[in-house]
Structure formats: structure tokens, C-alpha cells
Amino acid sequence: MRVLLTAVLSLCASSVPAHEARTGWRYDSYCCNGDGHSGDCQQIPSKSVSIIQGGYKVTLAPGDHRLATHAHIFHGPQDRARKSHDSEYHLCLFPDENTPRCFYAPDMGF
């Protein structure tokens, strides 16, 4: 019975969509409600991000993130940004397009 339960749990775990960026690294499970192709986390254009004193300003236009249907401006402190593993910016919007849940940024280099 234990072997069967283990096999069923393994099968279920393998069918869960990967919470991955396009380049293959995984978003933190807290941040991601889906995957890098249909979920709420995805890479955003670097032109959407400005480094400001103490953090970041993200200016999203429709099309910059699959959930953005209108313009948004988000501000976040540097110490709240998560480390991007591909030198790109990524944003997770959840539960709706008005709520940034997680922001991933490459090292600022200073």
C-alpha cells in the first residue's frame, strides 16, 4: 500500500506545472501562481525598470506583462527585490494585475 501511495504522489507531483522562467530557473513558490508561460510571473522588458534611490521603479505598459491591460507604476525597495538568475527582470502579479507579489532583479553591481 505504501509503495502505491508513493507512486501516486510521484505521478501527481510530476504533473504540476513548473514555475519556471523562460530560461529555466524556478520562481519562488510563494511568488508564482502558474508557470513562466501562462502564470502570473514572467520576464519584463528592462526598459520598464528604472533604478531609483533605494530601489526600483517599474513602469508597465499593456503588453509588457501578459496580465497588464493598462499602464502601471510600481515602486519597490532594493532589499525586497529577489535575485534574478538570468540577468533579466521578472515580475509576478497576483491576485490581479494591480498587485505586484514578487519582483526579481539582477545584481545591481555596486
PDB file of C-alpha atoms in Angstrom:
ATOM      1  CA  MET A   1       0.000   0.000   0.000  1.00  0.00           C
ATOM      2  CA  ARG A   2       2.810   2.419   0.895  1.00  0.00           C
ATOM      3  CA  VAL A   3       4.505   1.757  -2.486  1.00  0.00           C
ATOM      4  CA  LEU A   4       1.258   2.521  -4.326  1.00  0.00           C
ATOM      5  CA  LEU A   5       0.756   5.768  -2.387  1.00  0.00           C
ATOM      6  CA  THR A   6       4.335   6.824  -3.144  1.00  0.00           C
ATOM      7  CA  ALA A   7       3.824   6.084  -6.842  1.00  0.00           C
ATOM      8  CA  VAL A   8       0.575   8.100  -6.923  1.00  0.00           C
ATOM      9  CA  LEU A   9       2.186  11.055  -5.140  1.00  0.00           C
ATOM     10  CA  SER A  10       5.148  10.973  -7.547  1.00  0.00           C
ATOM     11  CA  LEU A  11       2.803  10.941 -10.525  1.00  0.00           C
ATOM     12  CA  CYS A  12       0.814  13.895  -9.149  1.00  0.00           C
ATOM     13  CA  ALA A  13       3.950  15.857  -8.381  1.00  0.00           C
ATOM     14  CA  SER A  14       5.266  15.412 -11.911  1.00  0.00           C
ATOM     15  CA  SER A  15       2.046  16.737 -13.444  1.00  0.00           C
ATOM     16  CA  VAL A  16       2.201  20.058 -11.554  1.00  0.00           C
ATOM     17  CA  PRO A  17       3.221  22.848 -13.953  1.00  0.00           C
ATOM     18  CA  ALA A  18       6.774  24.079 -13.470  1.00  0.00           C
ATOM     19  CA  HIS A  19       7.072  27.557 -12.028  1.00  0.00           C
ATOM     20  CA  GLU A  20       9.951  28.444 -14.296  1.00  0.00           C
ATOM     21  CA  ALA A  21      11.305  31.454 -16.081  1.00  0.00           C
ATOM     22  CA  ARG A  22      11.799  31.168 -19.815  1.00  0.00           C
ATOM     23  CA  THR A  23      15.489  30.428 -19.258  1.00  0.00           C
ATOM     24  CA  GLY A  24      14.680  27.509 -16.937  1.00  0.00           C
ATOM     25  CA  TRP A  25      15.265  28.733 -13.375  1.00  0.00           C
ATOM     26  CA  ARG A  26      12.409  28.396 -10.906  1.00  0.00           C
ATOM     27  CA  TYR A  27      10.424  31.252  -9.396  1.00  0.00           C
ATOM     28  CA  ASP A  28       9.911  31.008  -5.639  1.00  0.00           C
ATOM     29  CA  SER A  29       6.734  29.041  -4.953  1.00  0.00           C
ATOM     30  CA  TYR A  30       5.283  31.931  -2.902  1.00  0.00           C
ATOM     31  CA  CYS A  31       5.559  34.198  -5.943  1.00  0.00           C
ATOM     32  CA  CYS A  32       4.274  32.009  -8.715  1.00  0.00           C
ATOM     33  CA  ASN A  33       0.694  31.022  -9.453  1.00  0.00           C
ATOM     34  CA  GLY A  34       1.297  29.092 -12.661  1.00  0.00           C
ATOM     35  CA  ASP A  35       4.318  28.837 -14.916  1.00  0.00           C
ATOM     36  CA  GLY A  36       6.510  31.154 -16.973  1.00  0.00           C
ATOM     37  CA  HIS A  37       4.198  30.823 -19.969  1.00  0.00           C
ATOM     38  CA  SER A  38       0.692  31.095 -18.523  1.00  0.00           C
ATOM     39  CA  GLY A  39       1.059  32.133 -14.884  1.00  0.00           C
ATOM     40  CA  ASP A  40       1.439  35.445 -13.154  1.00  0.00           C
ATOM     41  CA  CYS A  41       5.269  35.568 -13.220  1.00  0.00           C
ATOM     42  CA  GLN A  42       7.210  36.489 -16.300  1.00  0.00           C
ATOM     43  CA  GLN A  43      10.195  38.369 -17.627  1.00  0.00           C
ATOM     44  CA  ILE A  44       9.530  42.056 -18.264  1.00  0.00           C
ATOM     45  CA  PRO A  45      11.449  44.396 -20.579  1.00  0.00           C
ATOM     46  CA  SER A  46      14.465  46.065 -18.990  1.00  0.00           C
ATOM     47  CA  LYS A  47      13.182  49.376 -20.397  1.00  0.00           C
ATOM     48  CA  SER A  48      10.273  49.035 -17.931  1.00  0.00           C
ATOM     49  CA  VAL A  49      12.612  49.237 -14.938  1.00  0.00           C
ATOM     50  CA  SER A  50      14.403  52.285 -13.567  1.00  0.00           C
ATOM     51  CA  ILE A  51      16.830  52.137 -10.695  1.00  0.00           C
ATOM     52  CA  ILE A  52      15.917  54.904  -8.265  1.00  0.00           C
ATOM     53  CA  GLN A  53      17.352  55.874  -4.904  1.00  0.00           C
ATOM     54  CA  GLY A  54      16.817  52.930  -2.586  1.00  0.00           C
ATOM     55  CA  GLY A  55      15.176  50.654  -5.104  1.00  0.00           C
ATOM     56  CA  TYR A  56      13.273  50.285  -8.328  1.00  0.00           C
ATOM     57  CA  LYS A  57      10.504  51.914 -10.308  1.00  0.00           C
ATOM     58  CA  VAL A  58       8.638  49.572 -12.649  1.00  0.00           C
ATOM     59  CA  THR A  59       6.560  51.243 -15.359  1.00  0.00           C
ATOM     60  CA  LEU A  60       4.434  48.657 -17.135  1.00  0.00           C
ATOM     61  CA  ALA A  61       2.537  49.285 -20.330  1.00  0.00           C
ATOM     62  CA  PRO A  62      -0.003  46.855 -21.773  1.00  0.00           C
ATOM     63  CA  GLY A  63       1.992  44.070 -23.371  1.00  0.00           C
ATOM     64  CA  ASP A  64       4.993  44.377 -21.024  1.00  0.00           C
ATOM     65  CA  HIS A  65       3.436  41.625 -18.875  1.00  0.00           C
ATOM     66  CA  ARG A  66       0.711  39.259 -20.085  1.00  0.00           C
ATOM     67  CA  LEU A  67      -1.640  40.401 -17.283  1.00  0.00           C
ATOM     68  CA  ALA A  68      -1.169  44.161 -17.813  1.00  0.00           C
ATOM     69  CA  THR A  69      -4.220  45.615 -19.556  1.00  0.00           C
ATOM     70  CA  HIS A  70      -3.440  49.237 -18.661  1.00  0.00           C
ATOM     71  CA  ALA A  71      -0.436  51.306 -17.504  1.00  0.00           C
ATOM     72  CA  HIS A  72       1.004  50.689 -14.039  1.00  0.00           C
ATOM     73  CA  ILE A  73       3.768  52.250 -11.960  1.00  0.00           C
ATOM     74  CA  PHE A  74       5.147  50.219  -9.063  1.00  0.00           C
ATOM     75  CA  HIS A  75       7.893  51.213  -6.620  1.00  0.00           C
ATOM     76  CA  GLY A  76       9.885  48.774  -4.529  1.00  0.00           C
ATOM     77  CA  PRO A  77      12.856  48.955  -2.207  1.00  0.00           C
ATOM     78  CA  GLN A  78      16.089  47.298  -3.289  1.00  0.00           C
ATOM     79  CA  ASP A  79      16.142  44.976  -0.278  1.00  0.00           C
ATOM     80  CA  ARG A  80      12.741  43.500  -1.214  1.00  0.00           C
ATOM     81  CA  ALA A  81      13.810  42.501  -4.729  1.00  0.00           C
ATOM     82  CA  ARG A  82      14.573  38.835  -5.235  1.00  0.00           C
ATOM     83  CA  LYS A  83      17.636  37.720  -7.154  1.00  0.00           C
ATOM     84  CA  SER A  84      17.108  37.028 -10.837  1.00  0.00           C
ATOM     85  CA  HIS A  85      19.117  34.055 -12.056  1.00  0.00           C
ATOM     86  CA  ASP A  86      19.332  35.148 -15.694  1.00  0.00           C
ATOM     87  CA  SER A  87      20.280  38.847 -15.549  1.00  0.00           C
ATOM     88  CA  GLU A  88      16.740  39.863 -16.560  1.00  0.00           C
ATOM     89  CA  TYR A  89      13.881  41.499 -14.678  1.00  0.00           C
ATOM     90  CA  HIS A  90      10.826  39.433 -13.758  1.00  0.00           C
ATOM     91  CA  LEU A  91       7.533  40.437 -12.162  1.00  0.00           C
ATOM     92  CA  CYS A  92       4.820  38.343 -10.526  1.00  0.00           C
ATOM     93  CA  LEU A  93       1.374  39.931 -10.361  1.00  0.00           C
ATOM     94  CA  PHE A  94      -1.114  38.260  -8.015  1.00  0.00           C
ATOM     95  CA  PRO A  95      -4.031  38.156  -7.314  1.00  0.00           C
ATOM     96  CA  ASP A  96      -4.578  40.701 -10.083  1.00  0.00           C
ATOM     97  CA  GLU A  97      -2.628  42.999 -12.370  1.00  0.00           C
ATOM     98  CA  ASN A  98      -2.673  45.795  -9.778  1.00  0.00           C
ATOM     99  CA  THR A  99      -0.760  43.816  -7.159  1.00  0.00           C
ATOM    100  CA  PRO A 100       2.956  43.089  -7.545  1.00  0.00           C
ATOM    101  CA  ARG A 101       3.662  39.981  -5.474  1.00  0.00           C
ATOM    102  CA  CYS A 102       7.350  39.496  -6.282  1.00  0.00           C
ATOM    103  CA  PHE A 103       9.946  41.352  -8.285  1.00  0.00           C
ATOM    104  CA  TYR A 104      13.181  39.722  -9.474  1.00  0.00           C
ATOM    105  CA  ALA A 105      16.170  41.835 -10.450  1.00  0.00           C
ATOM    106  CA  PRO A 106      19.741  41.103 -11.497  1.00  0.00           C
ATOM    107  CA  ASP A 107      22.530  42.214  -9.177  1.00  0.00           C
ATOM    108  CA  MET A 108      22.901  45.987  -9.264  1.00  0.00           C
ATOM    109  CA  GLY A 109      26.675  45.615  -9.357  1.00  0.00           C
ATOM    110  CA  PHE A 110      27.577  48.049  -6.614  1.00  0.00           C
TER     111      PHE A 110
END
